Amino acid sequence: MNAAILGIETSCDDTAVGIVADGVVLANRVASQIPLHARFGGVVPEVAARNHLLSILPAIEAALADAHLTPRDLGGIAVTHQPGLIGALLVGVQTARTLALCWNVPLVGVDHIQAHVWAAKLRWPGDAAVPLQVPFLALAVSGGHTSLYRVMGPGQMTLLGRTLDDAAGEAFDKFARLLGVPYPGGPNVDALAQSGDPTRFVLPRGMRGRSDLAMSFSGLKTAARLHMEALQAQGPLDETTVRDLCASFQQAVVAQLVHVTQRAAIQEGLQDVVLAGGVAANQGLRAGLAQMCAAQGLRFWPVPLAWCGDNGAMVAGLGAALLAAGQADDPHELDAVPTGLVKKRAG
Ligand code: KG4
Ligand code: ZN
């Protein structure tokens, strides 16, 4: 077995640390900050950064204890260095750089979205290796991104199409906020949608007329708001109406994502479809894509629920593959890059 890799993720509001060896997740600690941000209805960057500082070292110690390892057993450290909130990223990056120097192990910076996608290769101890092969199609859906990629290898992805406005997770969260559903909106809307009627409200399905792989969710959000306001003008919404609105909204998001993913798979001639990112936990989306893939004869690889939301195991998993390919970074130089648009390495 190759030496275990420690993965650190602090790009947004979760302080997460994972340990992975040969794709096997040995530890996955997530110190959630949800209660701290819930009263603001969203993530406050400065609050996130300050709490990462408090949580990061205890999370690393706890992950090492869970895996029954000491720093001497580690073969490297991986850290999310892009994209994300700058103050939040900096806590992870500075911690990883310092520990890599102190423990004398290699360091690699990873891209958050690439790590989400590569999490499709992770497995639990005792499970067989995941037989997913490149190239594959990946739909990455999170709070900040909604994109389709052709994936050729660890960290090698070509963008095929993306949302022109809101990310799917952002749309869920904004819709939830309008409806008075508590933060974090996505999982709560998903839960309410389970028992709602998705046919009660007719909502737009995005960019149906286009031939490219662009997506859009802002029109859907506006249409949902107009329905909501018309109903609210008649009095407070009853529980059934809230559930039906959630189910109708979720179905419209899912219909668009499934439609564009199907087109991408056919256009690219790819047989394997990975679903990754926080919104990959959505039950409606998992079911919709599973159904489409079965109908089209495609293989479907949803990231297991445990590794959909932000986590350290996905960072360790991609980091291990990059380190194995000889792509270490200089611990004196690795930068945090909030936009993720800047290429990590020149040349
Ligand atoms: O990947 P992630 O944990 O953080 C980012 O990188 O953004 O994704 C968080 C997003 C949030 O918008 C959250 O509401 C959404 O994922 N989300 C969901 C579900 N679980 C998380 N959206 C819909 N249904 C869910 N079950
Ligand atoms: Zn994420």
XYZ file of C-alpha atoms and ligand atoms in Angstrom:
374
model
C 0.000 0.000 0.000
C 1.200 3.522 -0.799
C 1.710 5.912 2.108
C -1.387 7.802 3.209
C -2.018 11.375 2.025
C -3.544 14.033 4.277
C -6.084 16.316 2.558
C -7.069 19.761 3.850
C -10.149 21.647 2.622
C -11.027 25.149 3.863
C -12.300 26.886 0.722
C -15.713 27.838 2.127
C -17.431 27.161 5.453
C -16.408 23.591 6.290
C -13.089 22.855 7.978
C -12.418 19.436 6.521
C -9.541 16.979 6.814
C -9.331 13.554 5.207
C -6.745 10.802 4.941
C -6.643 8.521 1.899
C -4.341 5.655 0.883
C -4.757 3.990 -2.530
C -8.248 5.495 -2.898
C -9.336 4.102 0.491
C -10.705 6.711 2.906
C -9.080 6.146 6.299
C -10.437 9.320 7.943
C -12.857 12.072 6.985
C -13.395 14.800 9.578
C -15.669 17.744 8.792
C -16.081 20.544 11.336
C -19.239 22.166 10.001
C -19.796 25.882 10.554
C -23.473 25.744 9.537
C -24.836 26.930 12.929
C -22.466 29.937 12.852
C -23.630 31.119 9.430
C -27.305 30.074 9.593
C -28.385 33.253 11.382
C -26.949 35.331 8.531
C -28.683 33.170 5.899
C -25.386 32.442 4.118
C -21.635 32.173 4.567
C -19.875 35.229 6.044
C -16.288 35.017 4.699
C -14.542 36.606 7.679
C -16.430 34.417 10.153
C -15.513 31.347 8.075
C -11.798 32.212 8.017
C -11.623 32.879 11.755
C -13.325 29.597 12.564
C -11.101 27.617 10.199
C -8.200 28.920 12.299
C -9.773 27.531 15.453
C -10.755 24.174 13.970
C -7.981 23.197 11.574
C -5.347 21.750 13.922
C -7.862 19.823 16.090
C -9.407 18.427 12.881
C -5.977 17.243 11.645
C -5.213 15.633 15.021
C -8.619 13.939 15.051
C -8.212 12.625 11.488
C -4.770 11.166 12.286
C -6.224 9.512 15.400
C -9.165 8.093 13.384
C -6.722 6.574 10.886
C -4.393 5.332 13.663
C -1.514 7.191 12.021
C 1.164 9.651 13.083
C 2.623 12.400 10.874
C 5.614 10.104 10.236
C 3.324 7.689 8.383
C 2.202 10.300 5.842
C 3.432 10.313 2.251
C 2.293 13.861 1.541
C -0.140 16.693 2.162
C -2.746 17.963 -0.309
C -4.634 21.204 0.155
C -7.383 23.017 -1.741
C -5.675 26.175 -2.979
C -8.336 27.288 -5.503
C -11.070 28.474 -5.993
C -12.785 29.747 -2.850
C -12.993 32.530 -0.284
C -9.510 34.007 -0.003
C -9.363 34.251 3.802
C -10.718 30.734 4.153
C -8.340 29.255 1.546
C -5.362 30.953 3.185
C -5.894 29.122 6.478
C -5.712 25.728 4.766
C -2.844 26.666 2.463
C -0.672 28.184 5.214
C -1.350 25.237 7.517
C -0.466 22.739 4.775
C 2.720 24.609 3.791
C 3.877 24.804 7.400
C 3.162 21.147 8.165
C 4.807 19.985 4.922
C 7.995 21.806 5.968
C 7.845 20.649 9.612
C 7.088 17.024 8.731
C 9.296 17.010 5.642
C 6.668 15.554 3.310
C 5.701 16.617 -0.238
C 2.939 19.187 -0.720
C 0.450 19.569 -3.568
C -2.211 22.230 -4.138
C -5.453 20.970 -5.688
C -8.399 22.560 -7.409
C -11.632 22.261 -5.425
C -13.835 21.288 -8.379
C -11.312 18.772 -9.701
C -11.201 17.231 -6.222
C -15.024 16.956 -6.137
C -14.924 15.105 -9.470
C -12.060 12.762 -8.528
C -14.017 11.767 -5.387
C -15.850 9.328 -7.682
C -12.755 7.104 -7.279
C -12.863 7.015 -3.452
C -13.924 3.910 -1.555
C -14.384 2.640 1.979
C -11.895 0.226 3.573
C -12.750 -3.306 2.459
C -14.436 -2.203 -0.791
C -13.025 -3.089 -4.210
C -11.302 -0.367 -6.281
C -13.794 1.720 -8.305
C -13.516 0.499 -11.931
C -14.168 3.963 -13.404
C -11.797 4.688 -16.307
C -10.886 7.930 -18.074
C -12.043 9.567 -20.233
C -15.406 10.241 -18.593
C -18.009 12.994 -18.475
C -18.413 14.852 -15.173
C -21.257 17.073 -14.041
C -19.928 19.172 -11.151
C -22.706 20.908 -9.222
C -21.944 22.947 -6.111
C -22.779 26.239 -4.449
C -20.471 28.153 -6.780
C -20.166 25.949 -9.899
C -22.346 24.091 -12.354
C -20.220 22.728 -15.160
C -19.743 19.770 -17.468
C -16.232 18.474 -18.108
C -14.475 15.915 -20.207
C -12.070 14.295 -17.731
C -8.869 12.776 -19.127
C -6.969 12.102 -15.899
C -6.412 13.411 -12.361
C -6.539 17.190 -12.657
C -7.001 17.028 -16.428
C -10.422 18.334 -17.333
C -11.734 20.249 -20.339
C -14.723 22.503 -19.743
C -17.616 21.607 -22.076
C -20.333 23.896 -20.761
C -21.450 25.734 -17.666
C -24.154 27.886 -16.183
C -24.373 31.378 -17.584
C -25.686 32.805 -14.315
C -26.395 31.129 -10.958
C -24.883 27.805 -9.920
C -27.455 25.082 -9.201
C -26.651 25.104 -5.463
C -26.871 28.877 -5.379
C -30.297 28.661 -7.075
C -31.464 26.138 -4.453
C -30.191 28.362 -1.652
C -31.765 31.559 -3.054
C -35.072 29.793 -3.707
C -35.060 28.436 -0.144
C -34.395 31.880 1.245
C -37.324 33.379 -0.696
C -39.545 30.607 0.611
C -38.376 31.042 4.209
C -36.772 27.573 4.274
C -33.762 27.690 6.642
C -30.085 27.699 5.557
C -28.577 25.556 4.096
C -31.329 25.702 1.513
C -30.381 22.844 -0.835
C -30.719 19.871 1.536
C -33.854 21.335 3.144
C -35.583 21.913 -0.224
C -34.586 18.367 -1.242
C -36.193 16.954 1.931
C -39.415 18.979 1.464
C -39.570 18.050 -2.239
C -39.721 14.324 -1.381
C -43.374 14.636 -0.369
C -44.394 17.445 -2.735
C -46.193 17.397 -6.088
C -43.662 18.342 -8.816
C -46.415 18.918 -11.392
C -48.360 21.555 -9.454
C -46.333 24.559 -10.642
C -45.031 24.810 -14.182
C -41.546 26.356 -14.201
C -39.123 27.018 -17.087
C -36.505 24.351 -17.890
C -33.634 26.697 -18.782
C -31.839 26.789 -22.111
C -33.852 24.198 -24.043
C -33.542 26.012 -27.381
C -29.722 26.126 -27.416
C -27.474 23.671 -29.152
C -24.426 24.269 -26.916
C -24.032 22.961 -23.361
C -24.827 26.221 -21.562
C -27.145 26.168 -18.540
C -29.125 28.854 -16.725
C -31.006 28.942 -13.439
C -31.809 32.604 -12.832
C -34.988 32.617 -14.985
C -36.251 29.615 -13.079
C -35.614 31.338 -9.780
C -37.516 34.438 -10.954
C -40.454 32.348 -12.209
C -40.591 30.531 -8.856
C -40.527 33.873 -7.045
C -43.468 35.169 -9.099
C -45.518 32.042 -8.265
C -44.609 32.459 -4.618
C -45.515 36.141 -4.503
C -48.883 35.506 -6.207
C -49.663 32.829 -3.619
C -48.387 34.888 -0.681
C -50.691 37.749 -1.718
C -53.577 35.438 -0.794
C -52.175 34.665 2.685
C -49.397 32.639 4.337
C -48.337 29.524 2.405
C -49.604 26.227 3.819
C -47.233 23.295 4.231
C -48.521 21.419 1.190
C -47.926 24.443 -1.024
C -44.370 24.833 0.330
C -43.672 21.161 -0.420
C -45.220 21.441 -3.902
C -43.160 24.548 -4.676
C -39.991 22.728 -3.570
C -40.832 19.651 -5.643
C -41.698 21.737 -8.736
C -38.528 23.838 -8.418
C -36.313 20.803 -7.886
C -37.821 18.995 -10.846
C -37.138 21.965 -13.119
C -33.474 22.124 -11.971
C -33.078 18.371 -12.419
C -34.775 18.351 -15.849
C -32.309 20.929 -17.167
C -29.228 19.236 -15.706
C -30.278 15.820 -17.011
C -31.091 17.191 -20.467
C -27.744 18.974 -20.907
C -25.763 16.062 -19.445
C -27.381 13.654 -21.896
C -26.512 15.946 -24.802
C -22.914 16.238 -23.590
C -22.478 12.461 -23.282
C -23.791 11.912 -26.811
C -21.811 14.813 -28.293
C -18.560 13.695 -26.650
C -19.129 9.980 -27.206
C -18.543 9.269 -23.500
C -20.074 6.210 -21.835
C -19.352 7.070 -18.210
C -21.087 9.887 -16.345
C -19.832 11.143 -12.953
C -22.015 13.327 -10.729
C -20.044 15.360 -8.156
C -20.239 18.363 -5.811
C -22.542 19.375 -2.964
C -25.703 19.307 -5.112
C -24.822 15.730 -6.161
C -26.418 14.770 -2.824
C -29.806 15.800 -4.246
C -32.077 12.756 -4.371
C -34.054 14.001 -7.363
C -30.888 14.670 -9.361
C -29.357 11.267 -8.533
C -32.590 9.532 -9.556
C -33.031 11.624 -12.730
C -29.494 11.023 -13.965
C -29.631 7.318 -13.055
C -32.794 6.967 -15.122
C -31.377 8.871 -18.106
C -28.112 6.865 -18.036
C -30.016 3.567 -17.896
C -32.180 4.629 -20.836
C -29.144 5.735 -22.878
C -26.976 2.722 -22.015
C -24.472 4.885 -20.079
C -22.720 3.954 -16.842
C -23.556 6.298 -13.945
C -21.053 7.062 -11.174
C -22.590 9.363 -8.560
C -20.046 10.281 -5.870
C -21.119 8.431 -2.680
C -23.163 10.709 -0.406
C -20.424 10.822 2.246
C -18.094 12.647 -0.161
C -20.512 14.928 -2.093
C -20.317 17.975 0.183
C -16.987 19.655 0.845
C -14.611 17.196 2.501
C -10.933 16.479 2.995
C -10.976 12.936 1.580
C -11.639 14.239 -1.939
C -8.641 16.584 -1.602
C -6.439 13.759 -0.345
C -7.678 11.464 -3.135
C -6.839 13.861 -5.960
C -3.645 14.970 -4.183
C -2.450 11.359 -3.984
C -2.963 10.930 -7.750
C -1.153 14.208 -8.519
C 1.764 13.397 -6.218
C 2.039 9.945 -7.789
C 2.288 11.735 -11.164
C 5.170 13.847 -9.816
C 3.211 17.096 -9.497
C 4.361 18.366 -6.090
C 4.404 22.095 -5.266
C 7.058 24.131 -3.484
C 5.916 24.594 0.151
C 7.585 28.026 0.141
C 5.544 29.182 -2.833
C 2.078 27.599 -3.071
C -0.497 30.388 -3.341
C -4.198 30.570 -2.552
C -6.061 31.605 -5.727
C -9.643 32.732 -5.000
C -10.887 32.739 -8.598
C -9.230 29.527 -9.688
C -8.801 31.104 -13.119
C -5.039 31.408 -12.823
C -3.207 28.285 -13.890
C -1.463 26.570 -11.036
C 1.818 25.987 -12.785
C 3.457 27.823 -15.614
C 4.675 25.679 -18.505
O -19.733 21.500 -2.859
P -20.418 22.176 -1.728
O -20.529 21.436 -0.417
O -19.760 23.573 -1.454
C -19.327 24.373 -2.535
O -18.261 24.062 -3.084
O -20.123 25.270 -2.892
O -21.881 22.552 -2.243
C -22.742 23.281 -1.418
C -24.040 23.487 -2.157
C -24.999 24.405 -1.409
O -25.555 25.332 -2.322
C -26.048 23.450 -0.872
O -27.316 24.046 -0.695
C -26.075 22.422 -1.988
O -24.727 22.228 -2.317
N -26.654 21.135 -1.563
C -27.787 20.628 -2.085
C -28.033 19.410 -1.409
N -27.026 19.224 -0.499
C -26.192 20.295 -0.615
N -28.610 21.093 -3.044
C -29.676 20.354 -3.356
N -29.997 19.195 -2.733
C -29.205 18.681 -1.763
N -29.509 17.525 -1.172
Zn -17.549 22.188 -3.016
